[in-house]
Amino acid sequence: MPAGHRDGPETETPAGAGESRTEVTPPVLGVRGMLRWAWTQLTSMRTALMLLLMLAVAAVPGSIFPQRVQDSFAVETWIEDNPGVGEVLDFLQFFDVYSSVWFSAIYLLLFISLIGCILPRAKKHWQQITSAPPRTPRRLERLPEFGALELQSAAAGDPQDGPQEQQALQEAAEILKSRRYRVQIRETSVGAEKGYLKETGNLIFHVALVGVLICVALGSMFSYRGQKILMEDEGFVNALVAYDNFYPGAYFSEDDMQPFSVQLDDFERVFDRESTTHFGQPLDFTADVTTRLGADGEPQSEELKVNQPLTLDGARVFLVGNGYAPEVTVRDGQGDVAFSGPVVTRPDDDVYTSMAVIKAPDAQPQQLGFVGLLLPTAQDAGDGLAVSVDPELGNPELQLNSYYGDLGLDDGDPQNVYVLDTEGLEVLNSREEEAGGIVLSPGETYELPEGMGSISFDGVQDYVAIDIHYNPAQQGVLIFALTALSGLVLSLFLRRRRAWVTVETTPAGRTLVRYGLLSRGEDFRLRDENIALRGQFEKKWPVRAPEEES
């Protein structure tokens, strides 16, 4: 049998086909391999940065479209004004961005990705800190920064003195330690490294970013937010039933609400009375309030201003709006009081021309509704029209249209207090009707047509709109954000540097010190480090210019 012969069928290679090729079958990845590959991709820094960018992009619709958590009426109005598109966007949760499935998915993936990035990097960083500096290169002159010093024999002592090189190594190590290097003395060289805080800062940044994500999640789960409109001399107790609108977190509990109260004592508006171009523009709003913490707390007089919220037992109270509330009394056709009290109006312009809607569902024999304007300082504009020329109460006037019929309140469907659906209602007063519209000044009463009753304008009150926010994780977000900023500063401004020093004895019996510097990444200050290190060497040792090497 010829040498090299193997049992089995032989494969002949066709002439001109060259050498035979062995087909390589790639290994099957399998489920475990796929999961490991997916985990590797998810926990890479590139993926974390991409998810962070995606989270920022995903938050953009929240600033473009109205959100239910802030203003559900604005959402419904947007959907009604944009039929078709509104329903599609609502299905895609564009009006509930921050609680949507897709935003939460990006949020969770970013959280997992950051954890997966931090753990292996922290382990590797610990290994680097606890391990010895890298071995000394053979040719230090090839490093970006290099220097050599030849010590004078007087400073070196007897050329035959054995500890001379070790003494130089010890002194070089002390100099490097004084420059915050971590040093290891070897047989004929010194290895040193510093800048570990750069990676430490990087890890601190990512850990703090995870802390921010956790605090934001906890805040969204246990926080609450609500709105309340307060009239003058009206008090508010922080209880669920006292809010006009309330938006709780997913794990909100009424038992966790802080016991405090706020009472509006006085409200002052300051308008520009000197400028010719911005005359009448608002300059300042100040609400004088009395606050009390708990049932037994002492009352405190405080000021509430725009952008100057009050903090009450962890909850923050913001002044977000104000306006006028005309006091009206509506009597029905039977002479009974169907409605009495202040009516919150909605300012529509800079002179506080305000939309007023009054609903009297208890009126008999027909329910009554009114819609119109409150003019703080009314002035005749001709053709029977009046406009407000000043935002302060100079000549308040109430102009209304009246309607009767079913207001739709008995069905139990929620309605906006600032809107009266006149479809299906009969008109009593308007400019198009023979009776004309209703025009009232304070103290006047108007009798409705067809014996439907009357409406009286009794006076005007001020009101303020306050927002109350409670977020138990808000302070944690601030702390972690500042920590992340500190870590980012460390990672950006510190440099990872390595230094090596070798000591040898020349044939002339002198001591030759060589040193080299290397930085991880670009370091424009490495030259300055070379100069500073050489200066310390020359200060420590009497040196002479090194001899030229052949």
XYZ file of C-alpha atoms in Angstrom:
550
model
C 0.000 0.000 0.000
C 1.539 3.338 -0.971
C 2.470 5.682 1.801
C -0.281 8.076 2.690
C -2.984 5.820 1.299
C -6.270 5.875 3.249
C -9.127 3.452 3.113
C -12.331 4.679 1.551
C -13.377 6.102 -1.768
C -11.042 8.469 -3.452
C -12.183 11.756 -4.903
C -10.570 12.623 -8.171
C -9.980 16.246 -9.019
C -10.919 17.086 -12.591
C -8.086 18.261 -14.772
C -7.620 21.978 -14.618
C -9.849 22.339 -11.590
C -6.942 22.979 -9.205
C -6.844 21.652 -5.711
C -9.987 20.247 -4.169
C -11.856 22.497 -1.723
C -13.328 21.324 1.545
C -16.761 22.712 2.273
C -16.996 24.354 5.685
C -20.269 24.007 7.500
C -20.805 26.846 9.993
C -21.792 25.720 13.459
C -25.420 25.976 14.451
C -25.888 28.995 16.713
C -28.829 27.589 18.606
C -31.197 29.300 21.017
C -28.540 29.799 23.682
C -26.155 31.322 21.204
C -28.831 33.639 19.849
C -29.672 34.812 23.359
C -26.006 35.401 24.132
C -25.581 37.360 20.891
C -28.705 39.436 21.633
C -27.468 40.175 25.157
C -24.063 41.224 23.813
C -25.699 43.594 21.346
C -28.082 45.022 23.934
C -25.372 45.682 26.514
C -22.952 47.386 24.160
C -22.268 51.071 24.655
C -23.312 51.749 21.072
C -26.766 50.312 21.766
C -27.072 52.315 25.012
C -26.308 55.546 23.172
C -28.781 54.645 20.428
C -31.512 53.910 22.996
C -30.781 57.188 24.767
C -31.210 59.013 21.453
C -34.393 57.073 20.732
C -35.767 58.025 24.154
C -35.134 61.697 23.403
C -36.832 61.388 20.011
C -39.750 59.447 21.515
C -40.347 62.283 23.987
C -40.795 64.837 21.170
C -44.506 64.043 20.512
C -45.162 64.835 24.172
C -44.211 68.466 23.501
C -46.064 68.667 20.177
C -49.420 67.079 21.015
C -51.516 67.828 24.130
C -51.258 65.166 26.826
C -54.175 63.771 28.799
C -52.248 63.910 32.024
C -52.004 67.693 31.623
C -55.210 68.720 29.841
C -57.728 66.061 28.854
C -60.087 68.688 27.425
C -57.392 69.936 25.047
C -56.872 66.350 23.872
C -60.561 65.823 23.158
C -60.736 69.184 21.370
C -57.706 68.272 19.224
C -59.276 64.949 18.264
C -62.567 66.651 17.368
C -60.798 69.310 15.303
C -58.761 66.674 13.442
C -61.136 63.803 12.662
C -59.462 60.667 11.357
C -55.929 61.714 12.225
C -56.888 62.288 15.845
C -58.280 58.778 16.271
C -55.169 57.232 14.722
C -52.826 59.231 16.953
C -54.940 58.369 19.969
C -54.696 54.671 19.099
C -50.919 55.064 18.813
C -50.886 56.699 22.273
C -49.513 60.023 21.051
C -51.667 61.770 23.657
C -50.275 59.556 26.444
C -46.643 59.523 25.350
C -44.922 59.030 28.688
C -47.144 56.109 29.696
C -47.302 54.539 26.223
C -46.137 51.016 25.479
C -43.444 52.100 23.031
C -41.991 54.789 25.305
C -41.946 52.360 28.247
C -40.259 49.699 26.090
C -37.436 52.070 25.120
C -37.137 53.156 28.744
C -36.820 49.576 30.031
C -34.396 48.549 27.292
C -32.205 51.548 28.096
C -32.265 50.596 31.774
C -31.245 46.990 31.031
C -28.604 48.108 28.547
C -26.996 50.458 31.051
C -26.918 47.750 33.735
C -25.365 45.334 31.244
C -22.733 47.941 30.332
C -21.867 48.891 33.893
C -21.320 45.461 35.462
C -18.574 44.118 33.140
C -16.891 47.520 32.909
C -16.855 47.845 36.697
C -15.295 44.381 36.993
C -12.651 45.200 34.401
C -11.935 48.556 36.041
C -11.423 46.865 39.403
C -9.016 44.411 37.837
C -7.039 47.274 36.320
C -6.876 49.145 39.619
C -5.670 46.124 41.553
C -3.219 44.877 38.915
C 0.365 46.047 38.426
C 1.166 48.801 35.917
C 2.029 47.547 32.421
C 5.491 46.108 31.798
C 8.270 48.458 30.786
C 8.776 48.820 27.009
C 12.196 47.931 25.616
C 12.657 51.180 23.695
C 11.300 54.131 25.612
C 12.455 56.534 22.909
C 9.616 55.316 20.687
C 6.993 56.666 23.080
C 5.266 60.012 22.347
C 7.231 61.734 25.112
C 10.741 60.641 26.041
C 13.640 62.039 28.031
C 17.058 61.029 29.356
C 19.279 62.407 32.105
C 22.845 61.473 32.967
C 23.659 61.953 36.631
C 26.960 63.452 37.628
C 29.300 61.014 39.285
C 29.543 63.253 42.370
C 25.861 62.819 42.993
C 25.983 59.158 42.150
C 28.787 58.330 44.571
C 31.353 55.630 43.897
C 30.774 54.094 40.411
C 31.306 50.701 41.957
C 28.686 51.345 44.629
C 26.009 48.681 44.015
C 22.843 50.351 45.463
C 23.314 53.404 43.201
C 20.763 52.266 40.576
C 18.291 51.110 43.222
C 18.589 54.445 44.965
C 17.802 56.256 41.709
C 14.809 53.968 41.142
C 13.515 54.675 44.654
C 13.842 58.413 44.174
C 12.164 58.240 40.733
C 9.295 56.285 42.277
C 8.885 58.931 44.984
C 8.735 61.674 42.348
C 6.085 59.761 40.375
C 4.075 59.150 43.545
C 4.143 62.879 44.271
C 2.523 63.342 40.858
C -0.287 60.924 41.840
C 1.003 57.938 39.871
C 0.491 54.401 41.117
C 4.011 53.005 41.146
C 5.688 49.602 40.999
C 9.465 49.326 41.420
C 11.026 46.580 39.335
C 14.548 45.228 38.979
C 15.897 47.936 36.661
C 12.856 50.097 36.032
C 9.784 51.757 37.522
C 6.310 51.326 36.060
C 3.648 53.922 36.889
C 0.117 54.702 35.860
C -2.515 57.284 36.824
C -5.869 58.564 35.581
C -8.017 55.737 36.910
C -10.539 58.353 37.997
C -11.356 58.897 34.322
C -12.928 55.459 34.054
C -14.301 55.824 37.591
C -16.042 59.028 36.489
C -17.400 57.226 33.453
C -18.838 54.494 35.660
C -20.227 57.072 38.096
C -21.955 58.800 35.185
C -23.640 55.609 34.020
C -24.592 54.496 37.540
C -26.073 57.943 38.196
C -27.957 57.753 34.908
C -29.487 54.474 36.082
C -30.343 56.224 39.349
C -32.106 58.981 37.415
C -34.116 56.405 35.476
C -35.106 54.612 38.692
C -36.136 57.852 40.403
C -38.146 58.976 37.381
C -39.934 55.614 37.357
C -40.620 55.771 41.110
C -41.828 59.334 40.747
C -44.281 58.412 38.025
C -45.619 55.556 40.135
C -46.047 57.292 43.498
C -46.536 60.936 42.520
C -49.719 62.873 41.954
C -50.718 66.142 40.337
C -53.892 68.152 40.588
C -55.482 71.507 39.819
C -57.714 73.674 41.931
C -59.370 77.051 41.392
C -59.574 79.213 44.506
C -61.805 82.236 45.000
C -60.937 84.990 47.420
C -61.401 83.882 51.052
C -61.851 80.295 49.888
C -59.808 77.528 51.443
C -58.479 74.278 50.030
C -57.613 71.112 51.941
C -55.283 68.611 50.310
C -57.811 65.819 49.906
C -58.773 63.867 46.824
C -62.365 65.169 46.736
C -61.214 68.803 46.900
C -59.446 68.828 43.513
C -61.017 70.022 40.279
C -58.715 67.754 38.270
C -56.505 65.020 39.667
C -53.902 62.799 37.994
C -52.508 60.069 40.264
C -49.505 57.829 39.695
C -49.886 54.118 39.061
C -49.317 53.207 42.740
C -50.798 56.322 44.313
C -52.559 55.902 47.646
C -54.867 58.524 49.109
C -53.458 57.735 52.551
C -50.090 59.119 51.443
C -51.420 62.627 50.698
C -49.808 65.345 52.790
C -52.226 67.041 55.246
C -52.050 70.760 54.473
C -54.419 73.562 53.579
C -54.223 76.758 51.523
C -56.537 79.751 51.739
C -56.537 82.651 49.275
C -56.674 85.911 51.240
C -55.995 88.440 48.510
C -54.825 88.628 44.916
C -53.035 91.542 43.279
C -52.309 92.190 39.626
C -49.733 94.729 38.466
C -49.989 96.062 34.910
C -47.706 98.301 32.870
C -49.047 101.868 33.087
C -46.020 103.755 31.745
C -44.892 102.128 28.504
C -46.508 103.388 25.326
C -45.875 100.155 23.399
C -46.816 97.645 26.132
C -49.416 99.612 28.051
C -51.630 97.309 30.076
C -49.304 94.331 29.858
C -49.161 92.240 33.075
C -45.992 92.711 35.127
C -46.618 90.718 38.271
C -49.188 88.535 40.000
C -49.135 88.023 43.764
C -51.431 85.786 45.764
C -51.450 86.308 49.529
C -52.292 82.946 51.068
C -52.516 81.388 54.484
C -51.087 77.894 54.746
C -51.354 75.332 57.496
C -49.490 72.010 57.841
C -51.657 69.349 59.413
C -54.790 69.828 61.470
C -52.881 71.321 64.403
C -50.349 73.349 62.423
C -49.890 77.066 62.980
C -51.238 79.272 60.162
C -48.518 80.903 58.068
C -48.966 83.954 55.835
C -47.052 83.516 52.584
C -46.852 84.914 49.064
C -47.405 82.778 45.977
C -46.045 84.109 42.693
C -45.497 82.868 39.170
C -42.270 80.817 39.090
C -42.024 81.091 42.870
C -43.919 78.035 44.163
C -44.570 77.134 47.762
C -43.344 73.860 49.225
C -45.719 72.288 51.742
C -44.612 69.008 53.290
C -42.931 67.891 50.063
C -45.728 69.066 47.757
C -45.133 72.083 45.534
C -47.891 74.618 44.897
C -47.632 76.640 41.660
C -49.592 79.706 40.580
C -50.574 78.937 36.984
C -53.482 81.236 36.199
C -55.922 83.871 37.353
C -59.023 85.696 36.235
C -62.332 87.193 37.228
C -65.370 85.358 38.543
C -68.653 87.314 38.226
C -71.130 86.574 40.992
C -74.553 85.837 39.517
C -77.921 84.695 40.779
C -80.257 82.801 38.451
C -83.919 82.393 39.350
C -86.191 80.066 37.405
C -89.733 80.597 36.172
C -91.116 79.667 39.572
C -89.024 82.328 41.329
C -86.714 79.827 43.020
C -82.948 80.278 43.050
C -81.561 77.801 40.513
C -77.955 78.982 40.708
C -76.057 81.432 42.889
C -72.370 82.086 43.263
C -69.197 83.052 41.396
C -68.673 81.793 37.852
C -65.116 81.092 36.728
C -64.402 82.796 33.408
C -61.588 82.099 30.977
C -59.506 85.134 29.820
C -59.069 85.231 26.048
C -56.806 88.269 25.549
C -54.460 90.719 27.278
C -57.321 92.929 28.491
C -59.005 89.955 30.193
C -61.989 89.717 27.883
C -63.273 86.499 29.412
C -65.574 83.730 28.251
C -68.401 83.087 30.725
C -70.631 80.000 30.787
C -73.433 79.600 33.328
C -75.471 76.409 33.706
C -78.590 76.115 35.854
C -79.753 72.488 35.570
C -82.082 72.864 38.590
C -84.206 75.559 36.945
C -87.913 74.813 36.453
C -89.836 74.263 34.286
C -86.856 74.359 31.867
C -83.148 74.126 32.483
C -81.335 77.402 31.728
C -77.939 78.069 30.187
C -76.005 81.267 29.497
C -72.917 81.944 27.425
C -71.167 85.228 26.775
C -68.394 87.596 27.812
C -67.211 89.436 30.892
C -65.652 92.798 29.993
C -63.546 94.162 32.891
C -63.579 97.714 31.528
C -66.330 97.956 28.922
C -66.365 100.704 26.336
C -68.829 101.318 23.517
C -67.302 100.390 20.155
C -70.299 101.476 18.046
C -73.111 99.528 16.380
C -74.226 98.340 19.796
C -70.943 96.548 20.449
C -68.702 96.920 23.479
C -65.107 95.897 24.066
C -62.819 95.814 27.067
C -60.063 98.429 26.941
C -58.287 97.633 30.215
C -57.602 94.441 32.171
C -58.550 95.971 35.526
C -62.108 96.297 36.798
C -62.930 99.817 35.659
C -66.407 99.263 34.243
C -67.292 95.560 34.434
C -70.046 94.413 32.139
C -71.591 91.013 31.528
C -72.914 90.285 28.011
C -74.797 87.010 27.653
C -76.994 84.931 25.398
C -79.530 82.724 27.175
C -80.937 79.303 26.278
C -83.374 76.800 27.717
C -83.817 73.076 27.281
C -82.004 69.902 28.283
C -78.382 70.787 29.154
C -77.384 67.102 29.029
C -76.168 67.067 32.634
C -78.726 64.510 33.794
C -77.170 61.789 31.619
C -74.075 61.665 33.802
C -71.694 62.337 30.894
C -68.779 64.627 31.850
C -68.843 68.124 30.376
C -66.423 70.972 30.176
C -67.489 73.779 32.513
C -66.242 76.351 29.987
C -68.402 75.048 27.131
C -72.175 75.113 26.649
C -73.429 72.803 23.925
C -76.242 74.888 22.417
C -77.253 72.236 19.907
C -80.751 71.148 20.823
C -81.361 74.179 23.063
C -83.900 76.928 22.384
C -82.656 80.502 22.218
C -84.062 83.050 24.645
C -81.695 85.978 24.213
C -79.201 86.864 21.485
C -78.531 89.681 19.038
C -80.473 87.809 16.378
C -83.584 87.495 18.560
C -86.204 90.174 19.153
C -85.404 90.288 22.859
C -81.734 91.014 22.067
C -78.777 90.009 24.213
C -78.360 90.422 27.952
C -76.169 93.331 29.112
C -75.623 93.646 32.858
C -73.565 95.856 35.128
C -72.959 95.005 38.808
C -76.173 95.270 40.812
C -78.497 94.903 37.808
C -81.103 92.176 37.144
C -82.507 91.053 33.802
C -85.874 89.347 33.395
C -85.774 86.506 30.900
C -88.359 86.310 28.101
C -91.341 83.964 28.230
C -91.374 84.065 32.026
C -88.352 81.759 32.235
C -86.897 83.583 35.222
C -84.187 86.183 35.782
C -80.426 86.651 36.146
C -78.669 89.137 38.427
C -75.089 90.406 38.261
C -74.104 90.786 41.919
C -70.383 91.575 41.709
C -66.927 90.293 40.685
C -64.383 88.217 42.582
C -60.788 87.333 41.791
C -59.743 83.739 41.394
C -56.437 81.942 41.006
C -55.641 78.576 39.464
C -53.054 76.521 41.336
C -51.213 73.357 40.363
C -50.121 70.988 43.125
C -47.309 68.545 42.368
C -46.016 65.822 44.629
C -43.089 63.698 43.514
C -41.271 61.777 46.276
C -38.355 60.973 43.944
C -37.755 64.529 42.756
C -34.874 65.117 45.154
C -33.337 61.809 44.123
C -33.442 62.875 40.474
C -31.593 66.074 41.365
C -28.938 64.237 43.391
C -28.306 61.632 40.698
C -28.278 64.300 37.975
C -25.588 66.258 39.827
C -23.678 63.038 40.422
C -23.876 62.204 36.721
C -22.563 65.673 35.889
C -19.643 65.193 38.289
C -18.804 61.827 36.753
C -18.998 63.318 33.270
C -16.573 66.087 34.251
C -14.104 63.505 35.581
C -14.325 61.388 32.440
C -13.883 64.383 30.122
C -11.060 66.294 31.810
C -8.882 63.541 33.265
C -6.396 61.573 31.176
C -5.132 58.038 31.585
C -1.313 58.231 31.553
C 1.496 55.736 31.906
C 5.116 56.426 32.757
C 8.231 54.278 32.846
C 11.681 55.025 34.208
C 14.766 52.909 33.579
C 18.138 53.277 35.304
C 21.416 51.903 34.007
C 25.107 52.483 34.533
C 27.096 53.818 31.577
C 30.574 52.501 30.698
C 31.932 55.706 32.220
C 30.433 54.698 35.529
C 27.675 57.290 35.559
C 23.991 56.669 36.089
C 21.720 57.140 33.037
C 18.012 57.696 33.703
C 15.581 57.251 30.834
C 11.864 57.884 31.053
C 8.909 57.736 28.688
C 5.277 58.838 28.802
C 2.235 57.407 27.078
C -1.405 58.468 27.186
C -4.506 56.501 26.265
C -6.211 58.580 23.631
C -5.303 62.104 22.611
C -3.650 64.134 25.352
C -2.510 67.621 24.399
C -1.043 68.132 27.866
C 1.312 65.172 27.741
C 4.157 67.465 26.683
C 3.533 69.612 29.762
C 3.681 66.472 31.894
C 7.055 65.650 30.350
C 8.413 69.105 31.152
C 7.103 69.017 34.723
C 8.497 65.524 35.342
C 11.901 66.428 33.939
C 11.968 69.519 36.116
C 11.425 67.435 39.218
C 14.123 64.984 38.148
C 16.629 67.801 37.589
C 15.675 69.331 40.930
C 16.228 66.007 42.668
C 19.517 65.045 40.981
C 22.541 67.004 39.762
C 22.525 66.078 36.108
C 24.647 66.624 33.056
C 23.757 66.519 29.373
C 23.554 62.927 28.194
C 26.309 61.686 25.935
C 25.527 61.087 22.314
C 24.803 57.467 21.522
C 26.447 55.804 18.608
